[in-house]
Coordinates of C-alpha atoms in Angstrom, one line a residue:
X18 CA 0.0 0.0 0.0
X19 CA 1.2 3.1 -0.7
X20 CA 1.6 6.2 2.0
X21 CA -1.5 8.7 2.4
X22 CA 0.5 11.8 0.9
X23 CA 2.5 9.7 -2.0
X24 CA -1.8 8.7 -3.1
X25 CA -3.0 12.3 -2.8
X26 CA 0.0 14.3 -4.8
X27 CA -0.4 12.0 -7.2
X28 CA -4.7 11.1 -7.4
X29 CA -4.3 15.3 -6.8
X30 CA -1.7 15.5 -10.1
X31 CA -4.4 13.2 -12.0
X32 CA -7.2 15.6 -11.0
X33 CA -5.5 18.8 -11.9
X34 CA -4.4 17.2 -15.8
X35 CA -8.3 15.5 -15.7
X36 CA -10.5 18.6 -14.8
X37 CA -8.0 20.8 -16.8
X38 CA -10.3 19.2 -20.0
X39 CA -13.5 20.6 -18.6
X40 CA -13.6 23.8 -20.3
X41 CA -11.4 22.7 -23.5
X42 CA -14.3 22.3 -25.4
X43 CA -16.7 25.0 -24.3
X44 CA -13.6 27.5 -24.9
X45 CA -13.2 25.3 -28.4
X46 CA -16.6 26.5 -29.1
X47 CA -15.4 30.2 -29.9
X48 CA -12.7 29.0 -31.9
X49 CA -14.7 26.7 -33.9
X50 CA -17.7 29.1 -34.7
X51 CA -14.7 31.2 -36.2
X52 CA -14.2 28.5 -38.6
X53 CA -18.2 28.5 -38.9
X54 CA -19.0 25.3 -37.1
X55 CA -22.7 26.3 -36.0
X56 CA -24.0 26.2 -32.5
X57 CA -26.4 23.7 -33.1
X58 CA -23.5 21.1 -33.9
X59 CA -21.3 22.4 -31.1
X60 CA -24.1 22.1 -28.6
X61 CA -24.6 18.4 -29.9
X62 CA -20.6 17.9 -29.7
X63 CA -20.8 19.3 -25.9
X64 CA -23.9 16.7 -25.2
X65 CA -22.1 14.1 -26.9
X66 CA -19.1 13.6 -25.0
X67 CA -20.8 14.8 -21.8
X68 CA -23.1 11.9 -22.0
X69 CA -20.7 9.5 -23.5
X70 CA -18.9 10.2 -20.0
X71 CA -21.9 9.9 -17.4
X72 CA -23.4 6.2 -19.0
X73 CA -19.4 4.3 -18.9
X74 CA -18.6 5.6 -15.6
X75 CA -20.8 3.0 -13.6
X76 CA -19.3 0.5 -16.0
X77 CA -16.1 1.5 -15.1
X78 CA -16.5 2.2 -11.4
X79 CA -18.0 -1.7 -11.0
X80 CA -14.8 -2.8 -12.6
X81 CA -12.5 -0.5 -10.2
X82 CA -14.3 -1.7 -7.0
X83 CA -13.6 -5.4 -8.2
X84 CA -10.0 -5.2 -9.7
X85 CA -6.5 -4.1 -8.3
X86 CA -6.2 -1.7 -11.2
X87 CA -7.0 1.7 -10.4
X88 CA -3.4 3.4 -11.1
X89 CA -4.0 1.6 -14.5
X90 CA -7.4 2.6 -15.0
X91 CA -6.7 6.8 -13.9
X92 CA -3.8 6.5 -16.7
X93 CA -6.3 5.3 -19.2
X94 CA -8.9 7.7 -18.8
X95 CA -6.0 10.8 -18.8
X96 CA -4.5 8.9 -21.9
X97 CA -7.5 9.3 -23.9
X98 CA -8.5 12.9 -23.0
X99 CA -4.7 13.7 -24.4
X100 CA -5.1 11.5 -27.5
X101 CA -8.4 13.5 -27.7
X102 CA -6.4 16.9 -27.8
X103 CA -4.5 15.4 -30.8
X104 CA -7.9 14.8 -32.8
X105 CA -9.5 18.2 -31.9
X106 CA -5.7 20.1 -32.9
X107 CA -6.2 18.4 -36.4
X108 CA -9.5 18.9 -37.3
X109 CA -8.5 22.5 -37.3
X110 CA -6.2 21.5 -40.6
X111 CA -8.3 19.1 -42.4
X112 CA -11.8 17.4 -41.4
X113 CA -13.2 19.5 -39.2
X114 CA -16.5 17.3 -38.5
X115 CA -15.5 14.0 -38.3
X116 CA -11.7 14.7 -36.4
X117 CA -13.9 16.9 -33.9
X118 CA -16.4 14.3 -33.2
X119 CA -14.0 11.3 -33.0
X120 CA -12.0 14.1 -29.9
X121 CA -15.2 14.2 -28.3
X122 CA -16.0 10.7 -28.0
X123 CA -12.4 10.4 -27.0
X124 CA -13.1 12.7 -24.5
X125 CA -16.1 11.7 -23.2
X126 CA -14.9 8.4 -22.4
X127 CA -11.3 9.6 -21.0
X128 CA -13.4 11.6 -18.0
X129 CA -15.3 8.5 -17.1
X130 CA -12.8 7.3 -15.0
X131 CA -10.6 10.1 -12.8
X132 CA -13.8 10.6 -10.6
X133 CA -14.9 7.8 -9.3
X134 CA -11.8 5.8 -8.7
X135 CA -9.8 9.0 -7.3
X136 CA -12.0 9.5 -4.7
X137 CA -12.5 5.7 -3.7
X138 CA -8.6 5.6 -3.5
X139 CA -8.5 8.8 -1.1
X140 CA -11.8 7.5 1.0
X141 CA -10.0 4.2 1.5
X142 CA -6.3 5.9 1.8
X143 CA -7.7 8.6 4.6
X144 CA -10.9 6.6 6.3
X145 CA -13.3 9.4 8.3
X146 CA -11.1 12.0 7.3
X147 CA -11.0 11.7 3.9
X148 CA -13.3 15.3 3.6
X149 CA -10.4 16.9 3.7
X150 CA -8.4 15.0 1.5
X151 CA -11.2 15.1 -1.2
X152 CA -11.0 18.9 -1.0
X153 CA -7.3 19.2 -1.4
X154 CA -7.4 17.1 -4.2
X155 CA -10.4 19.0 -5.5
X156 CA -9.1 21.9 -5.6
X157 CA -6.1 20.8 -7.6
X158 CA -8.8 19.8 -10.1
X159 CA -10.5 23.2 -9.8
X160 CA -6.9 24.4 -10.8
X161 CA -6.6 22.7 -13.5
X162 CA -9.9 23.8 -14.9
X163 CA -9.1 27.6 -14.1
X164 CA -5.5 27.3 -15.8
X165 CA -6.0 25.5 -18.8
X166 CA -8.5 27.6 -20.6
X167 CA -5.9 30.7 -20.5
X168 CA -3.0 28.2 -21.2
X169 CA -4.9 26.6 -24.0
X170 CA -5.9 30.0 -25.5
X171 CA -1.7 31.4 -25.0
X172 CA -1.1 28.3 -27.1
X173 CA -3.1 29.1 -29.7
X174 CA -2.5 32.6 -29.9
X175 CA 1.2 31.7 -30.5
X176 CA 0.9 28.7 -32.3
X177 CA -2.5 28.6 -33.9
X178 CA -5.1 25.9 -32.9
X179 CA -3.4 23.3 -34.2
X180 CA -0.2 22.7 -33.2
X181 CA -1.2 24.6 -29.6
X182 CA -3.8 22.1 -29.1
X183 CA -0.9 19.6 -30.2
X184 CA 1.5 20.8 -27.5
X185 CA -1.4 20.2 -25.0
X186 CA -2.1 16.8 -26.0
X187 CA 1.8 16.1 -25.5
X188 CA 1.6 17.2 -21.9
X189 CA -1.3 15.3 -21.2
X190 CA 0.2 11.9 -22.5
X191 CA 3.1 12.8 -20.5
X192 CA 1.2 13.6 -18.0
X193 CA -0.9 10.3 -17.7
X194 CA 2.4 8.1 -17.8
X195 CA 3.9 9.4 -14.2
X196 CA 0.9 9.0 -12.7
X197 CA 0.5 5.8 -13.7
X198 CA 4.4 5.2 -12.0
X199 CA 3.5 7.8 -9.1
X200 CA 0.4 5.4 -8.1
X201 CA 2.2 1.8 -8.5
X202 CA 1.8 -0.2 -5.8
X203 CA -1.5 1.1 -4.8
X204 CA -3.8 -1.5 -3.4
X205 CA -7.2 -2.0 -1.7
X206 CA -6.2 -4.5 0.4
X207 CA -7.5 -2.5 3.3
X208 CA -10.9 -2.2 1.9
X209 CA -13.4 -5.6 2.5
X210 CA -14.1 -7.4 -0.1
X211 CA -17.4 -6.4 -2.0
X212 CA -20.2 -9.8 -0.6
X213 CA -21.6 -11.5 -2.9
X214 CA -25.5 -10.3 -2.0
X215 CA -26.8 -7.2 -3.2
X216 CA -27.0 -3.5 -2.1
X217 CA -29.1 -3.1 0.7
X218 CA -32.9 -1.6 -0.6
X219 CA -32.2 1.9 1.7
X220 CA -28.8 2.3 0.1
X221 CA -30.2 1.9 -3.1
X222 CA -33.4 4.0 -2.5
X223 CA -30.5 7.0 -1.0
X224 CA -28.8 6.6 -4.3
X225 CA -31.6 7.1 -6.8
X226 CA -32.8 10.0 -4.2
X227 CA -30.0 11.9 -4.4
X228 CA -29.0 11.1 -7.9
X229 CA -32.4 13.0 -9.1
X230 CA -30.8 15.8 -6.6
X231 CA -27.7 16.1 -8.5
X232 CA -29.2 15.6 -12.1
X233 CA -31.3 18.8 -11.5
X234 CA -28.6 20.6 -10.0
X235 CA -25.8 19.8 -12.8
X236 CA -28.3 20.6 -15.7
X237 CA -27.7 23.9 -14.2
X238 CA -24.0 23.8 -13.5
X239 CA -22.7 22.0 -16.4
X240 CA -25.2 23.9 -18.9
X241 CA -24.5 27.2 -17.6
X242 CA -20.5 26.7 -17.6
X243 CA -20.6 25.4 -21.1
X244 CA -21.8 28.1 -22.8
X245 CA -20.1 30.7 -20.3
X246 CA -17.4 31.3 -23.1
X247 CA -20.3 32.5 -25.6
X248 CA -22.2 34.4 -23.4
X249 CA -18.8 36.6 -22.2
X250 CA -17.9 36.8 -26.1
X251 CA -21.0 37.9 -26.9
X252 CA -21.1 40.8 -24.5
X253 CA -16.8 41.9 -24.7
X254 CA -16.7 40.3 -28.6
X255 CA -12.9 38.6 -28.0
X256 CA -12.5 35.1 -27.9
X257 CA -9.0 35.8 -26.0
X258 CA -11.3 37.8 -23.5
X259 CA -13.7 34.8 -23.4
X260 CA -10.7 32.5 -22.2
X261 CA -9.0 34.8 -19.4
X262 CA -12.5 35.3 -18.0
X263 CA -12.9 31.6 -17.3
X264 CA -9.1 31.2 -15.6
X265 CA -10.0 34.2 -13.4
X266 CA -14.1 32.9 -12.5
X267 CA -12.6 29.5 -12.1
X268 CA -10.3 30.6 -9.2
X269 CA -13.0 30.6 -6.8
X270 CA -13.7 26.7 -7.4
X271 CA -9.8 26.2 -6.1
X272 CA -10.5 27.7 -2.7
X273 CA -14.4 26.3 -2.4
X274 CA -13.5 22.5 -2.4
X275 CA -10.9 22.4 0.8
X276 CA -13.4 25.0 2.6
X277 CA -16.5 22.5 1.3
X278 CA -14.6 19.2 1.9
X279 CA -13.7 20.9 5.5
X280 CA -17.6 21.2 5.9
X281 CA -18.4 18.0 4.8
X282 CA -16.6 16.5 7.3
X283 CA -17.9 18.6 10.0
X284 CA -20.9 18.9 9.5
X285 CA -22.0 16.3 7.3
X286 CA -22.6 16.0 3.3
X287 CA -26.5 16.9 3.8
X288 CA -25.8 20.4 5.7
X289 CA -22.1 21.1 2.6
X290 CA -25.0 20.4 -0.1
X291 CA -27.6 22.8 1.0
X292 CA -25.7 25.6 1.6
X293 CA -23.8 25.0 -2.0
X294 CA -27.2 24.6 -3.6
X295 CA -28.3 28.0 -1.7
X296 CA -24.9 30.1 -2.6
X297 CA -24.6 28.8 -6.1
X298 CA -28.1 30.5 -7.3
X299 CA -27.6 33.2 -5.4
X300 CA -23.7 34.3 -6.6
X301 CA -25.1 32.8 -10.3
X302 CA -28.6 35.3 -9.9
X303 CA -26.1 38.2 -9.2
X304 CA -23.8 37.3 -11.8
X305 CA -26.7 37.8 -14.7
X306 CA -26.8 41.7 -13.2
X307 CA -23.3 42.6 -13.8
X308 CA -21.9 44.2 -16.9
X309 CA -18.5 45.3 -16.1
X310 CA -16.0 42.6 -16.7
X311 CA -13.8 42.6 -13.9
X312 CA -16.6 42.8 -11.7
X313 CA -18.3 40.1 -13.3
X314 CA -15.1 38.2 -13.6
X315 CA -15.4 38.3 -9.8
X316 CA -19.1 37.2 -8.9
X317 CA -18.7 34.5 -11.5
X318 CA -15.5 33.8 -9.4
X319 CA -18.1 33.5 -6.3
X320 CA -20.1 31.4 -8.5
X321 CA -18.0 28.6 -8.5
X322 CA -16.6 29.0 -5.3
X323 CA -19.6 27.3 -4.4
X324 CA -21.1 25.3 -7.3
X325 CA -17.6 23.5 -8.4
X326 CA -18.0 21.8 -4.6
X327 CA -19.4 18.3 -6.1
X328 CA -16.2 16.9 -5.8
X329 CA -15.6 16.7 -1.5
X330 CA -19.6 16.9 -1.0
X331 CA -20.8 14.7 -3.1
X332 CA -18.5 11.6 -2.7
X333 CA -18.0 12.9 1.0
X334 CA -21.2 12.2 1.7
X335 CA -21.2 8.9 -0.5
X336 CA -18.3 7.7 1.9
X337 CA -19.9 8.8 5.4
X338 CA -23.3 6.7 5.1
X339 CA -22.4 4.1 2.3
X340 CA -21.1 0.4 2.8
X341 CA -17.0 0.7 1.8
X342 CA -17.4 -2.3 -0.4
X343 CA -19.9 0.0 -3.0
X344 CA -18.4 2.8 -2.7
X345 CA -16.5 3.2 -6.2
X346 CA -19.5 2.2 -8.0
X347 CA -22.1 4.5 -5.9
X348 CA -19.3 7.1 -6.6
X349 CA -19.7 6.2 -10.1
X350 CA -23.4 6.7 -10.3
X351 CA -23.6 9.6 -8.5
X352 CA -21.0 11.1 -10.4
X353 CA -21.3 9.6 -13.6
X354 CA -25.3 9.6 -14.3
X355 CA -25.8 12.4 -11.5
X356 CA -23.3 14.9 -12.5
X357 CA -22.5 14.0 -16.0
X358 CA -25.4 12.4 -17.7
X359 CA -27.5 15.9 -15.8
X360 CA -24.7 18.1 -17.5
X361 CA -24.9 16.4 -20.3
X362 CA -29.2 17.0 -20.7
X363 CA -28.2 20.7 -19.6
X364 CA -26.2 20.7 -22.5
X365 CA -29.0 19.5 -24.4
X366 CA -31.5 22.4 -23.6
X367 CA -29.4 25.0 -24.1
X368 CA -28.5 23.3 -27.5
X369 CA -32.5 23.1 -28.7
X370 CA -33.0 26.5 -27.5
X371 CA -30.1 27.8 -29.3
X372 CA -31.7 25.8 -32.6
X373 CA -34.8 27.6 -32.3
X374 CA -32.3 31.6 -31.7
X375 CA -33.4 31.4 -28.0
X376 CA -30.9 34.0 -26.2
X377 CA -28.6 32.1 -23.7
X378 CA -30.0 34.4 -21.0
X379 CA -33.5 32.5 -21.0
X380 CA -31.8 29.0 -21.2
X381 CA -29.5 30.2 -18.0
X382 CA -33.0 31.3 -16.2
X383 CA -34.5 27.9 -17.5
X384 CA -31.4 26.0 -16.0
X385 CA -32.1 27.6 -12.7
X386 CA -35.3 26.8 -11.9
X387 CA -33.8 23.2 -12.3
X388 CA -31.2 23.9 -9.8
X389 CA -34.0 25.6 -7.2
X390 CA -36.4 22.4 -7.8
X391 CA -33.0 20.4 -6.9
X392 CA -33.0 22.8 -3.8
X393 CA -36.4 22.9 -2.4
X394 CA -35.9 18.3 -2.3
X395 CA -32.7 18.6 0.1
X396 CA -34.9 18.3 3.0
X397 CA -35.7 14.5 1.6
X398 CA -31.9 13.7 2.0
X399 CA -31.0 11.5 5.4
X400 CA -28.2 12.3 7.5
X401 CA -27.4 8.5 7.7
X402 CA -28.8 5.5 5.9
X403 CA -29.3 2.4 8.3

């Protein structure tokens, strides 16, 4: 077994090159409409992969919780997302459509398996204190997806799209092979055995019941943060604009996962989820308001102090009231179909109401009502399942 701070720098390392994806595409977008891709096709892209990503991830969390290959698995799922950098740096040369849609599904698959399996390894590495371990290691993802958008867009300014996109991809293959050697050795030989019965029917009736919870609420997030990029262009009309703003609104994510991982393991994933859920609208309500773009920059920066929180709540709360032996694959489905397949049918609205020349504005007000309706079911949610 390997020691608890060798498994977080690394899993931490792995979440940093993993989330760093997040908003390649939706900064893509801008780039690609330049190139006259339509939104209609880019929305479907952005659905695509999103969904692609939710369905495989209980697939591949049931594998995790019944192999010894998790280092293995993490360095597949990074692998892909690099490979998928490759895909989406030519089709700026040479087959836009089909290179573009072969990255996505690359992509989609490649983020099916960081989440799950990262936080099983730091809920079995750290026990009852894992809250704060999840956090850390959150946050490094919340770095990731703040640095990468401005990296990605430096790149391109000085390379063009397709050999910046190229250099990406590089580091991301790179990337994937020393955490592949950083995690060797890791094993779950601390972690019971999974029985052969099945999931008790409370833990299952918990899962579905805050799985609805977290559909609702990542319609919102996921669909929202997509099309952040186009909304800011198409109020400050630079694409280079449309990048920095996303590094300096995803800063606040960074800080919000240790102080909502800290929470969680206070106070408890129920009471960390409600006051996320109650802070996200309200920083994303004021957001709408604000014109200026430093001062916009900065209540989006609020924004996902509190929304990008999924991470330490979430599977926090997974890991204080579920059976160890499930937890990679309740992970999975909370994660995977919760999170992803919801940002995925966020995605998907905003898409149909773009078809249709629906502003973005009335698809964000659209998105939260989801988010409030996610809200006003908390109370449902048990402090302990038994």
């Amino acid at each position: 077994m390997i020691s608890r701070i060798r498994g977080l720098a690394f899993t931490s390392v792995a979440h940093f090159l993993n989330d760093g994806t997040f908003l390649i595409f939706p900064l893509l977008i801008v780039y690609y409409e330049e190139i006259h891709v339509s939104d209609v096709i880019l929305g479907t892209v952005a659905v695509l992969y999103t969904l692609l990503s939710g369905l495989l991830s209980p697939f591949i969390g049931n594998f995790a919780d019944k192999t010894e290959k998790d280092s293995l698995l993490i360095m597949t799922g990074i692998l892909l997302e690099g490979i998928a950098m490759v895909f989406f740096a030519e089709s700026f040369r040479l087959l836009t459509y089909p290179l573009m849609v072969l990255g996505a599904v690359l992509l989609g698959i490649g983020q099916a398996f960081y989440h799950p399996i990262g936080g099983s390894i730091l809920s079995n590495l750290f026990g009852k204190s894992s809250g704060r371990a999840l956090g850390i290691n959150g946050s490094m993802g919340s770095v990731g997806r703040s640095l990468m958008p401005s990296l990605v867009s430096l790149l391109i300014l000085l390379f063009t799209a397709l050999y910046g996109l190229l250099i990406y991809g590089i580091i991301m293959i790179v990337g994937a092979t020393v955490i592949r050697l950083g995690l060797e050795g890791y094993s779950k030989t601390t972690r019971p055995r999974r029985p052969k019965e099945k999931l008790e029917r409370q833990f299952v009736r918990f899962i579905i019941l805050l799985g609805v919870m977290v559909f609702l609420r990542s319609m919102f997030i996921t669909g929202i943060t997509t099309f952040t990029g186009k909304y800011v262009f198409s109020i400050y009309h630079s694409a280079f604009l449309a990048g920095i703003f996303l590094t300096i609104g995803f800063i606040g994510s960074i800080f919000g996962q240790p102080f909502f991982g800290f929470l969680t393991e206070k106070k408890g994933g129920k009471f960390s989820f409600i006051i996320s859920s109650i802070t996200t609208l309200l920083f994303f309500l004021a957001f709408l308001f604000v014109k200026q773009f430093y001062l916009s920059a900065i209540v989006y920066t609020l924004f996902t102090f509190s929304a990008f929180s999924s991470f330490p709540v979430l599977l926090g709360y997974v890991s204080q009231v579920f059976p160890k032996t499930f937890v990679t694959v309740a992970n999975s489905y909370v994660w995977g179909i919760g999170v992803t397949v919801g940002g995925a049918l966020g995605n998907a609205v905003v898409t149909l109401l773009l078809a249709y020349d629906v502003p973005l504005l009335t698809s964000f007000i659209l998105l939260m009502a989801m988010a409030f309706l996610s809200l006003l079911m908390t109370p449902l949610l048990p402090e302990k399942v038994s």
